[in-house]
Short mmCIF file of C-alpha atoms and ligand atoms in Angstrom, two decimals:
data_model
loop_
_atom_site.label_atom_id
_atom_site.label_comp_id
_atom_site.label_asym_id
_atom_site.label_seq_id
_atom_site.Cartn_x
_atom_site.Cartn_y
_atom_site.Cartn_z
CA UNK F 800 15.55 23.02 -44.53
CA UNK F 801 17.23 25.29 -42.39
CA UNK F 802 17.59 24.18 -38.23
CA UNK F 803 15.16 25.27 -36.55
CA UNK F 804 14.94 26.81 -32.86
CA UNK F 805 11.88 26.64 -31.13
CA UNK F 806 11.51 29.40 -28.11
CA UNK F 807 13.04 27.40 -25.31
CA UNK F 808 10.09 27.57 -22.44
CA UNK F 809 7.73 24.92 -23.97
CA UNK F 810 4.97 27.05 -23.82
CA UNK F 811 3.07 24.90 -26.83
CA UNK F 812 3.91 21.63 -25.05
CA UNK F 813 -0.05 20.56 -23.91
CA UNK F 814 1.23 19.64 -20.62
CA UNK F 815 -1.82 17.31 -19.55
CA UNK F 816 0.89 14.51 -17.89
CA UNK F 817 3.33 16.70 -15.44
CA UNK F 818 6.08 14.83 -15.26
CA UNK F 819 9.02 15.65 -12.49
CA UNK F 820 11.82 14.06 -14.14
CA UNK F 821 13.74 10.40 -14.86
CA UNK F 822 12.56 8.04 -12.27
CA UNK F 823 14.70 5.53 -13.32
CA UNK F 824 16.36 3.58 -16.32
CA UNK F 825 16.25 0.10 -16.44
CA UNK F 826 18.76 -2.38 -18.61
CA UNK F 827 18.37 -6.10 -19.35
CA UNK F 828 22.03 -7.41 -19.03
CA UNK F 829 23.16 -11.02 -19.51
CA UNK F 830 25.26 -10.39 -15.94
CA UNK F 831 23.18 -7.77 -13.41
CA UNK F 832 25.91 -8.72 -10.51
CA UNK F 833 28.38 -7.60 -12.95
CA UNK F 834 27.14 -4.92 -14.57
CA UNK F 835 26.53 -3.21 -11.00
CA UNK F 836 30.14 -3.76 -10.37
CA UNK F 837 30.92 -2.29 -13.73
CA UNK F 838 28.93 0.93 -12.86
CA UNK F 839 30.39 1.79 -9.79
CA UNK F 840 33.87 1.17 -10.22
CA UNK F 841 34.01 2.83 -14.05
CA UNK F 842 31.33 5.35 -13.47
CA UNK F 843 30.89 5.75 -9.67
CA UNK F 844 27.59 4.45 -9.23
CA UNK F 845 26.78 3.53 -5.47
CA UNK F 846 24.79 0.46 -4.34
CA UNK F 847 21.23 1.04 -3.66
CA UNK F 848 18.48 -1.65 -3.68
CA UNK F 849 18.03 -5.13 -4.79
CA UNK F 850 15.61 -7.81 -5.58
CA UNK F 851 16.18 -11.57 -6.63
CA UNK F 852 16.29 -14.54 -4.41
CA UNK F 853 16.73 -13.27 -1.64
CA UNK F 854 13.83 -11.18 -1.23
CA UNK F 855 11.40 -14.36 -3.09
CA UNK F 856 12.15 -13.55 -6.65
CA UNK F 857 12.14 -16.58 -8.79
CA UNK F 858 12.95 -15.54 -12.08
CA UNK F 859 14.78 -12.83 -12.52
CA UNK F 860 17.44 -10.64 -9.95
CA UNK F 861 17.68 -6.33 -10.07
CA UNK F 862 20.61 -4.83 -8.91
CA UNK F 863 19.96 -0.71 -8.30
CA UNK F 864 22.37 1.66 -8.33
CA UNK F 865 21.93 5.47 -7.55
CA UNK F 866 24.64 8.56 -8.28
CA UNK F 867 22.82 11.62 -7.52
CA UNK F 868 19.35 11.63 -9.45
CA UNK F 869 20.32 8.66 -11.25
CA UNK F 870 18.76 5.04 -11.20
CA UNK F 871 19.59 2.46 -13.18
CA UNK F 872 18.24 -0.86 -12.52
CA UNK F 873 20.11 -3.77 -13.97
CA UNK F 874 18.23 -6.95 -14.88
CA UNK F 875 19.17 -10.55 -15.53
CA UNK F 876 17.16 -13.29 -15.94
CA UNK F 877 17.66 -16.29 -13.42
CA UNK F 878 16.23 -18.92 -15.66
CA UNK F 879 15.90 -19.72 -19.44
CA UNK F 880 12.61 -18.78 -21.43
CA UNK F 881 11.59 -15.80 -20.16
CA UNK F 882 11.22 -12.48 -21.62
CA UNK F 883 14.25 -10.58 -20.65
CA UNK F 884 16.30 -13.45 -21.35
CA UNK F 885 14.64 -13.46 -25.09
CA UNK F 886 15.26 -9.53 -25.20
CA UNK F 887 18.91 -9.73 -24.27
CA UNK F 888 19.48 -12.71 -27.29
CA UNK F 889 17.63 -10.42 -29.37
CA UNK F 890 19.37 -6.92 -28.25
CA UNK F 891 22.29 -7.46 -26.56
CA UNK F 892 22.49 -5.61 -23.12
CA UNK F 893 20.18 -2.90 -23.88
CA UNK F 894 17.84 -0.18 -22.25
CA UNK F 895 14.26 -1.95 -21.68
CA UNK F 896 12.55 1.25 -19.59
CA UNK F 897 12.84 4.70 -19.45
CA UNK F 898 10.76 5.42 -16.27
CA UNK F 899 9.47 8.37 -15.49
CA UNK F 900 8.31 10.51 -12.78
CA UNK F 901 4.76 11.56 -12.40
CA UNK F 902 2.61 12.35 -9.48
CA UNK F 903 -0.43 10.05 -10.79
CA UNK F 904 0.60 7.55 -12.85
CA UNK F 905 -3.12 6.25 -12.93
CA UNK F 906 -3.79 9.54 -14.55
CA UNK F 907 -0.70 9.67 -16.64
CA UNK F 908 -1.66 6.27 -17.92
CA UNK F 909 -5.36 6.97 -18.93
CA UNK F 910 -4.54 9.88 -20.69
CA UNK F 911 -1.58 8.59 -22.49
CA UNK F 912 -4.11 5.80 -23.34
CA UNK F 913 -7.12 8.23 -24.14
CA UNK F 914 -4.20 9.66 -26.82
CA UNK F 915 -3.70 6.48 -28.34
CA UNK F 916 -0.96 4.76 -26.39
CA UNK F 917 -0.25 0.93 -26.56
CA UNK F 918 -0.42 -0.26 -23.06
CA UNK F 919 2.63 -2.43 -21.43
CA UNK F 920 1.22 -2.17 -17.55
CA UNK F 921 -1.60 -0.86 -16.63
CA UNK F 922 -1.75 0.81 -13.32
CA UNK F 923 -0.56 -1.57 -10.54
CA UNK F 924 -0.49 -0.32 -7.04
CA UNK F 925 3.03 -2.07 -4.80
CA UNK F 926 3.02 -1.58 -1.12
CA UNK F 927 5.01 -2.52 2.03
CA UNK F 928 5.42 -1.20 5.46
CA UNK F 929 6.98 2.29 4.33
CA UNK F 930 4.05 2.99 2.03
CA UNK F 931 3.16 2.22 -1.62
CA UNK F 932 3.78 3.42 -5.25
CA UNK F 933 1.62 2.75 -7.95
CA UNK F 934 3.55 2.19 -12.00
CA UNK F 935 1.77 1.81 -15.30
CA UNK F 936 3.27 1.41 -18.65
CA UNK F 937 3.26 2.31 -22.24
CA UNK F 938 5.45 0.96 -25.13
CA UNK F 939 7.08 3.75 -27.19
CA UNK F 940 9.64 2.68 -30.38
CA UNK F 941 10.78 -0.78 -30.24
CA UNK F 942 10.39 -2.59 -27.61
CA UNK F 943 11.26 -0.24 -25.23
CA UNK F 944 8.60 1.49 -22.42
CA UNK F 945 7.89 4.19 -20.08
CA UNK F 946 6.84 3.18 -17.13
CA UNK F 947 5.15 6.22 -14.67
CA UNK F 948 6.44 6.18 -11.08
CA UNK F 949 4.45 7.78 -8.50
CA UNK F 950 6.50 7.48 -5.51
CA UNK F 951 4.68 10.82 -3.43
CA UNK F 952 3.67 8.03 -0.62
CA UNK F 953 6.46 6.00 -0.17
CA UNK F 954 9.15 6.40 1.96
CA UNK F 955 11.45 2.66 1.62
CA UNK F 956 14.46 2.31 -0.44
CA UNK F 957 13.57 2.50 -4.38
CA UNK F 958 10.43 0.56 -4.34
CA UNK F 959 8.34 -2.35 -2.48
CA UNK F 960 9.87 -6.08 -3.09
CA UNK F 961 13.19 -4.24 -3.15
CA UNK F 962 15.41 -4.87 0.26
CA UNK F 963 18.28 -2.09 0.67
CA UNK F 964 21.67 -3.09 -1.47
CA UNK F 965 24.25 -2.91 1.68
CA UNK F 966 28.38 -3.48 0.39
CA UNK F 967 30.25 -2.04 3.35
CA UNK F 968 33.43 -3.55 1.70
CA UNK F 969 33.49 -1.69 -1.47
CA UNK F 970 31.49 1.73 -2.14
CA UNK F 971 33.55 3.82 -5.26
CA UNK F 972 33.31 7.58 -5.00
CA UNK F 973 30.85 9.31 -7.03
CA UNK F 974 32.43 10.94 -10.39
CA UNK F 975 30.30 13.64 -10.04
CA UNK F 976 27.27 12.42 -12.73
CA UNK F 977 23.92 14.63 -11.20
CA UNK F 978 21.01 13.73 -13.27
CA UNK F 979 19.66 12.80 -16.62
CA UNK F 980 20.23 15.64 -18.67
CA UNK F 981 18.62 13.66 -21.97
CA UNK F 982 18.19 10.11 -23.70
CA UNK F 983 18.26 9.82 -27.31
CA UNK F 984 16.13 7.22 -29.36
CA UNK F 985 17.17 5.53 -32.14
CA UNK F 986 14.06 5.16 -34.77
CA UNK F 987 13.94 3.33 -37.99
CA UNK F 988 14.12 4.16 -41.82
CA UNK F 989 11.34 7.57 -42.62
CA UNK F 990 10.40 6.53 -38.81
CA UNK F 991 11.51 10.13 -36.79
CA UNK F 992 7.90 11.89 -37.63
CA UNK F 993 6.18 9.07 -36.31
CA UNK F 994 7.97 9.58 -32.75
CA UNK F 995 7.73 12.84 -33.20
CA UNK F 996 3.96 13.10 -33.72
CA UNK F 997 3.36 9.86 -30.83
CA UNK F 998 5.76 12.09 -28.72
CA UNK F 999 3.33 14.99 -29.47
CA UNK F 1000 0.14 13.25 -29.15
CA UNK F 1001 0.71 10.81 -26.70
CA UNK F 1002 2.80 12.35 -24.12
CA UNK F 1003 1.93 16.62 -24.72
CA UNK F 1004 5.72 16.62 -25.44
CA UNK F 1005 6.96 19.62 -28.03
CA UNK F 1006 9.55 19.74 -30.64
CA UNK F 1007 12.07 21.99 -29.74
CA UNK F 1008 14.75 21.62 -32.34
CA UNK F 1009 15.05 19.46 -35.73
CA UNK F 1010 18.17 18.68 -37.77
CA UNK F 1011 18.35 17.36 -41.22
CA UNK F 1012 20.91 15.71 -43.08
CA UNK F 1013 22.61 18.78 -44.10
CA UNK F 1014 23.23 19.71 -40.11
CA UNK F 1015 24.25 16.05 -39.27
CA UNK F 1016 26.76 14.93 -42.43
CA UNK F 1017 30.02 13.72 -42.97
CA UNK F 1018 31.36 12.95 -46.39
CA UNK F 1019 29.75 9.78 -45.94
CA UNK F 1020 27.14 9.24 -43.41
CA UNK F 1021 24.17 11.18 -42.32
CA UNK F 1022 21.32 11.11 -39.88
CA UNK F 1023 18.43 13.75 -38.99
CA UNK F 1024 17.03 14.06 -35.29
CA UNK F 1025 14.01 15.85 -33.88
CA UNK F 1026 14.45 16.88 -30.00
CA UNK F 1027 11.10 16.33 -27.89
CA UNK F 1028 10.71 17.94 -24.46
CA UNK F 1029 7.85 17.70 -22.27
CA UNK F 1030 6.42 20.98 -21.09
CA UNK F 1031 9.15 21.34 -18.14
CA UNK F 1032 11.94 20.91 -19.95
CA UNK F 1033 13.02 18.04 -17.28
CA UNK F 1034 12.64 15.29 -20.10
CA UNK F 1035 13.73 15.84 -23.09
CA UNK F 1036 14.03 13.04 -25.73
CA UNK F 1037 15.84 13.28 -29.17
CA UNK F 1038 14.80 11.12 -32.08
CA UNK F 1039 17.62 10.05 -34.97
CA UNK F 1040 16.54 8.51 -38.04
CA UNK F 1041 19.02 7.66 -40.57
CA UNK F 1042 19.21 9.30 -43.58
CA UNK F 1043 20.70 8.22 -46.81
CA UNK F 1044 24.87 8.67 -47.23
CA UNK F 1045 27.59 6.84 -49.38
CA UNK F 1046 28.17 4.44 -46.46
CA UNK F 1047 25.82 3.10 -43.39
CA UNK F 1048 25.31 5.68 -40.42
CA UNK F 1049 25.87 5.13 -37.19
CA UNK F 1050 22.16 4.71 -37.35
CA UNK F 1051 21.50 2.05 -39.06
CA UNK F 1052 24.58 0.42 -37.63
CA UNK F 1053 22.61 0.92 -34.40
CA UNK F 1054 19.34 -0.57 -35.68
CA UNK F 1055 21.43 -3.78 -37.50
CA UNK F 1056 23.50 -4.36 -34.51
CA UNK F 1057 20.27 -3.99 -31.58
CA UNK F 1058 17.95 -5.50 -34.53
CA UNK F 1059 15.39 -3.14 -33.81
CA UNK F 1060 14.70 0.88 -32.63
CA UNK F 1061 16.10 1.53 -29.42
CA UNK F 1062 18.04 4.22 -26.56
CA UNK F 1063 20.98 5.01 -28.42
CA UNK F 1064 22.71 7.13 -25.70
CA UNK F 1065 21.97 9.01 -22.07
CA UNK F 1066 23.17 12.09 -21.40
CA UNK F 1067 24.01 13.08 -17.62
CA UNK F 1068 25.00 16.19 -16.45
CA UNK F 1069 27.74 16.77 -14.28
CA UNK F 1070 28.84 20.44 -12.89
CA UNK F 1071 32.49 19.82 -13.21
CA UNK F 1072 33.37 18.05 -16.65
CA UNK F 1073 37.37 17.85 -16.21
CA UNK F 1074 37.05 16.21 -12.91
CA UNK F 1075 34.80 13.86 -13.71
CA UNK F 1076 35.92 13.25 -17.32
CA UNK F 1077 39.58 12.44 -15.57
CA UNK F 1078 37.99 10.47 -12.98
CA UNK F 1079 36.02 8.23 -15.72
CA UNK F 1080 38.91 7.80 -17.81
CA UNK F 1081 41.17 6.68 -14.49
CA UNK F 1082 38.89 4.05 -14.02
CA UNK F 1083 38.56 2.12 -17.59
CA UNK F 1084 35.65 4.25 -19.16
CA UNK F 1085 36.72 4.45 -22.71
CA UNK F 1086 36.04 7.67 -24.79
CA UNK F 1087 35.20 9.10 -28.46
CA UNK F 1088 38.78 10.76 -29.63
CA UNK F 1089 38.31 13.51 -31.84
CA UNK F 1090 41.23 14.71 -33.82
CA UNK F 1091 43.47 17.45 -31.90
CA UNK F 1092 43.22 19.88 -35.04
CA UNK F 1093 39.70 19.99 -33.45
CA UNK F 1094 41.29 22.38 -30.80
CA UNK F 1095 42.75 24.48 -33.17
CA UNK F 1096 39.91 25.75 -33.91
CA UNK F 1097 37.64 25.71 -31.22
CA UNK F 1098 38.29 29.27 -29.44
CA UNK F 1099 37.17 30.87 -32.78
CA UNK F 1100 34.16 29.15 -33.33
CA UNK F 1101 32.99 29.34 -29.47
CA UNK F 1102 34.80 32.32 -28.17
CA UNK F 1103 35.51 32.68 -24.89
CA UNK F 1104 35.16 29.88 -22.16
CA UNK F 1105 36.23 30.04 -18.08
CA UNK F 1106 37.92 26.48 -19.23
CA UNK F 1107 41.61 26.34 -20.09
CA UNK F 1108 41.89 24.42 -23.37
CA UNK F 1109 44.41 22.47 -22.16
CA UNK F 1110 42.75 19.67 -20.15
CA UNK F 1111 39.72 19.91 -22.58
CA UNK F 1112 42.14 18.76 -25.59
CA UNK F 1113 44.02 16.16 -23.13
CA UNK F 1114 40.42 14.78 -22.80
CA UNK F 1115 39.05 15.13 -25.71
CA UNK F 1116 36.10 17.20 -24.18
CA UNK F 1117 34.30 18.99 -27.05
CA UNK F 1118 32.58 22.48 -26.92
CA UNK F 1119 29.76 24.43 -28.28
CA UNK F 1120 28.19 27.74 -28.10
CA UNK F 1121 24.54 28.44 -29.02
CA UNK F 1122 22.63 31.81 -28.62
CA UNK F 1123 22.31 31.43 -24.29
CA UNK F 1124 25.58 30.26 -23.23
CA UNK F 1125 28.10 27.15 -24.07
CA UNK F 1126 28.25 23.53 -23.32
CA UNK F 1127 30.85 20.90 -22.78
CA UNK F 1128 30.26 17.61 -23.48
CA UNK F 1129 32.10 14.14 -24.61
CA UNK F 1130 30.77 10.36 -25.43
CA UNK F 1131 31.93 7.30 -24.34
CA UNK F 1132 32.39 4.11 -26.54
CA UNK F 1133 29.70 2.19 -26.61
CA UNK F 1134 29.37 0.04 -23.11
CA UNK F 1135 28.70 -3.72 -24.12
CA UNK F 1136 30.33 -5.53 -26.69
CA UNK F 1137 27.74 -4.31 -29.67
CA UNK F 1138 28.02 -1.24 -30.97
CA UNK F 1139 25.23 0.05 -29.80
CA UNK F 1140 24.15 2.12 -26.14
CA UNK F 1141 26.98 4.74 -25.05
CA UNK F 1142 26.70 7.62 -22.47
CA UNK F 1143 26.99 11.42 -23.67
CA UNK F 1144 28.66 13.58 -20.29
CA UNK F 1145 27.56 16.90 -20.84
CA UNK F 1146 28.16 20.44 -18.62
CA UNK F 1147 26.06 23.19 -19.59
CA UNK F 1148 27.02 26.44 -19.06
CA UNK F 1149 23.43 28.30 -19.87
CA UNK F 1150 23.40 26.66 -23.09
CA UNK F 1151 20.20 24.87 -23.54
CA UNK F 1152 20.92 23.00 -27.36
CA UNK F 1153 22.85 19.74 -28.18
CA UNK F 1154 26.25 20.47 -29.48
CA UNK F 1155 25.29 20.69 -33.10
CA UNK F 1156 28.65 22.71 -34.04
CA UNK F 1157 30.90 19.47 -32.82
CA UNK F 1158 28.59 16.94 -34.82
CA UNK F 1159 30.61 16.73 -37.94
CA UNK F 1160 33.58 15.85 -35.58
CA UNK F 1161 31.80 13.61 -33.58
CA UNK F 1162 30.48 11.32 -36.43
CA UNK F 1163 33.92 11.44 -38.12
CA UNK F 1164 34.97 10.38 -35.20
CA UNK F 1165 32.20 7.62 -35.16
CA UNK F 1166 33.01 6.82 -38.41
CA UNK F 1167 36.68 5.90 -37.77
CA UNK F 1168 35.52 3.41 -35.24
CA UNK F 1169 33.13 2.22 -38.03
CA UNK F 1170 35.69 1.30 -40.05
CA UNK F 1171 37.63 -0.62 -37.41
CA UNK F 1172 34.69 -2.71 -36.69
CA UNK F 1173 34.13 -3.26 -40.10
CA UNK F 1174 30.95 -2.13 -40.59
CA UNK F 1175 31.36 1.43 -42.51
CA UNK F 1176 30.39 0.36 -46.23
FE1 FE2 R 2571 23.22 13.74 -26.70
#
């Protein structure tokens, strides 16, 4: 099977549920307190909102915090027995929602329902004194959801039962991180199609782009993906199933380690990828190395770039051309102590594709940290 590009407007995407973009990305974390610290001093994050005790919570506290178009919401459990607290035993620190953006989400819930969705919230209208938003849910692989934000009357910080997150004693500068460029799932054994078709059916999202094993090999390990985009191009959603190697993929590694599918990475965008790749690393974010033969031969195979190669190869940034322009990109380590959610940082320079020409690098480079952990056999 050869890779396959699909015209990039998403012209065959059936797009019945507009949806505007990421509206947010929520984590279960054993330490939200911490893990809000953690994202604005490594990656720059700024306090937002917050909801716990303090505003009559009983079980659980949020900490919110914004960079740009980015949300993520970072939620502990104040007491034993509950659901997050089982999902964090069972996961590790892990991605619970992917929220998304919508205009209705009553409507964006009945039809994703009408399509065969399996329903996590149905529509549940929140209100205070700056106006209301209404969220409704669907479960897509594992256990993770979409919930659909419609936020077009409100006007309050993030959402009702959330009081603004004030720390006039310590705000980090922004590295630069603008939006959600894309979040990849991970999907069990023969499980990609499925996505793919529930991504399709469900949701009126298209497949823009598919990889087999033969795109994404090493000598050892191997995967195949299917990209999904909704009609806009705003989400887009690639789906990795393993495929079979000599030794375990970073796949299945994945899928033992979070014992179950899950969000493997997000990508955000940035429009300056030294800066903020310099400003990451300055503050403890740990990243990917590929080898620095890499460089050697990058100019050939992407021509020419407005970047010196300099202070891409002192940073390990990787690069890649497809047909409309280039791309820079580079992936941290994974972010809690299993080996499993990392963050891509990706510039695009008119190129609209993945990176597929610095895959084989990138897994090798996986695989090396495979074999430290032990679990490349
Ligand atoms: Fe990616």
């Amino acid at each position: 099977m050869e890779t396959t590009a699909i015209p990039k407007i998403h012209d065959s995407a059936q797009d019945f549920m507009p949806i505007n973009g990421t509206d947010y990305i929520e984590l279960y974390v054993g330490n939200s307190k911490q893990a809000a610290h953690f994202y604005k001093t490594a990656f720059g994050f700024q306090s937002y909102a917050y909801a716990g005790l303090e505003t009559g919570l009983t079980d659980r506290e949020s900490y919110v915090v914004i960079q740009d178009k980015i949300r993520l919401v970072l939620t502990s459990p104040l007491k034993s027995g509950t659901d997050i607290g089982r999902h964090i035993d069972q996961h590790g620190d892990g991605i619970k929602v992917v929220a998304l953006w919508v205009d209705d989400a009553t409507y964006a819930y009945n039809a994703a329902m009408e399509r065969g969705a399996k329903s996590y919230m149905e529509p549940e209208v929140m209100e205070d004194e700056t106006g209301k938003i209404v969220r409704s849910g669907i479960y897509t692989y594992g256990e993770t959801v979409h919930i659909f934000v419609e936020r077009k009357d409100y006007e309050g910080t993030f959402m009702p039962g959330f009081k603004k997150w004030e720390t006039p004693d310590y705000n980090p500068e922004s590295t630069g991180l603008k939006y959600v460029d894309h979040m990849v799932g991970n999907v069990g054994w023969n499980k990609m199609d499925y996505w793919v078709e529930f991504y399709e059916k469900v949701m009126g999202f298209v497949n823009i782009l598919s990889f087999d094993d033969n795109d994404i090999s090493t000598e050892y390990t191997a995967l195949m993906s299917k990209v999904m985009s909704n009609g806009n191009g705003r989400i887009k959603f690639p789906i990795n199933e393993p495929a079979e190697g000599k030794k375990k993929s970073q796949v299945e590694e994945y899928l033992d380690f979070y014992e179950g599918e899950g969000v493997q990475h997000i990508a955000v965008a940035t429009d300056d990828i030294i800066t903020t790749v310099r400003q990451l690393r300055s503050r403890g974010v740990e990243f990917l190395r590929v080898p620095d033969t890499y460089y050697d031969a990058v100019m050939d195979r992407v021509g020419t770039i407005d970047e010196d190669i300099a202070p891409l190869k002192e940073l390990g940034i990787l690069v890649d051309r497809d047909d409309e322009g280039y791309l820079l990109q580079i992936f941290t380590r994974p972010v809690e102590p299993r080996p499993t959610m990392f963050f891509e940082i990706i510039q695009r320079k008119g190129a609209q594709s993945f990176g597929k020409g610095n895959f084989k690098a990138l897994f090798e480079a996986i695989e090396r940290e495979q074999e430290v952990r032990g679990t490349l056999h």
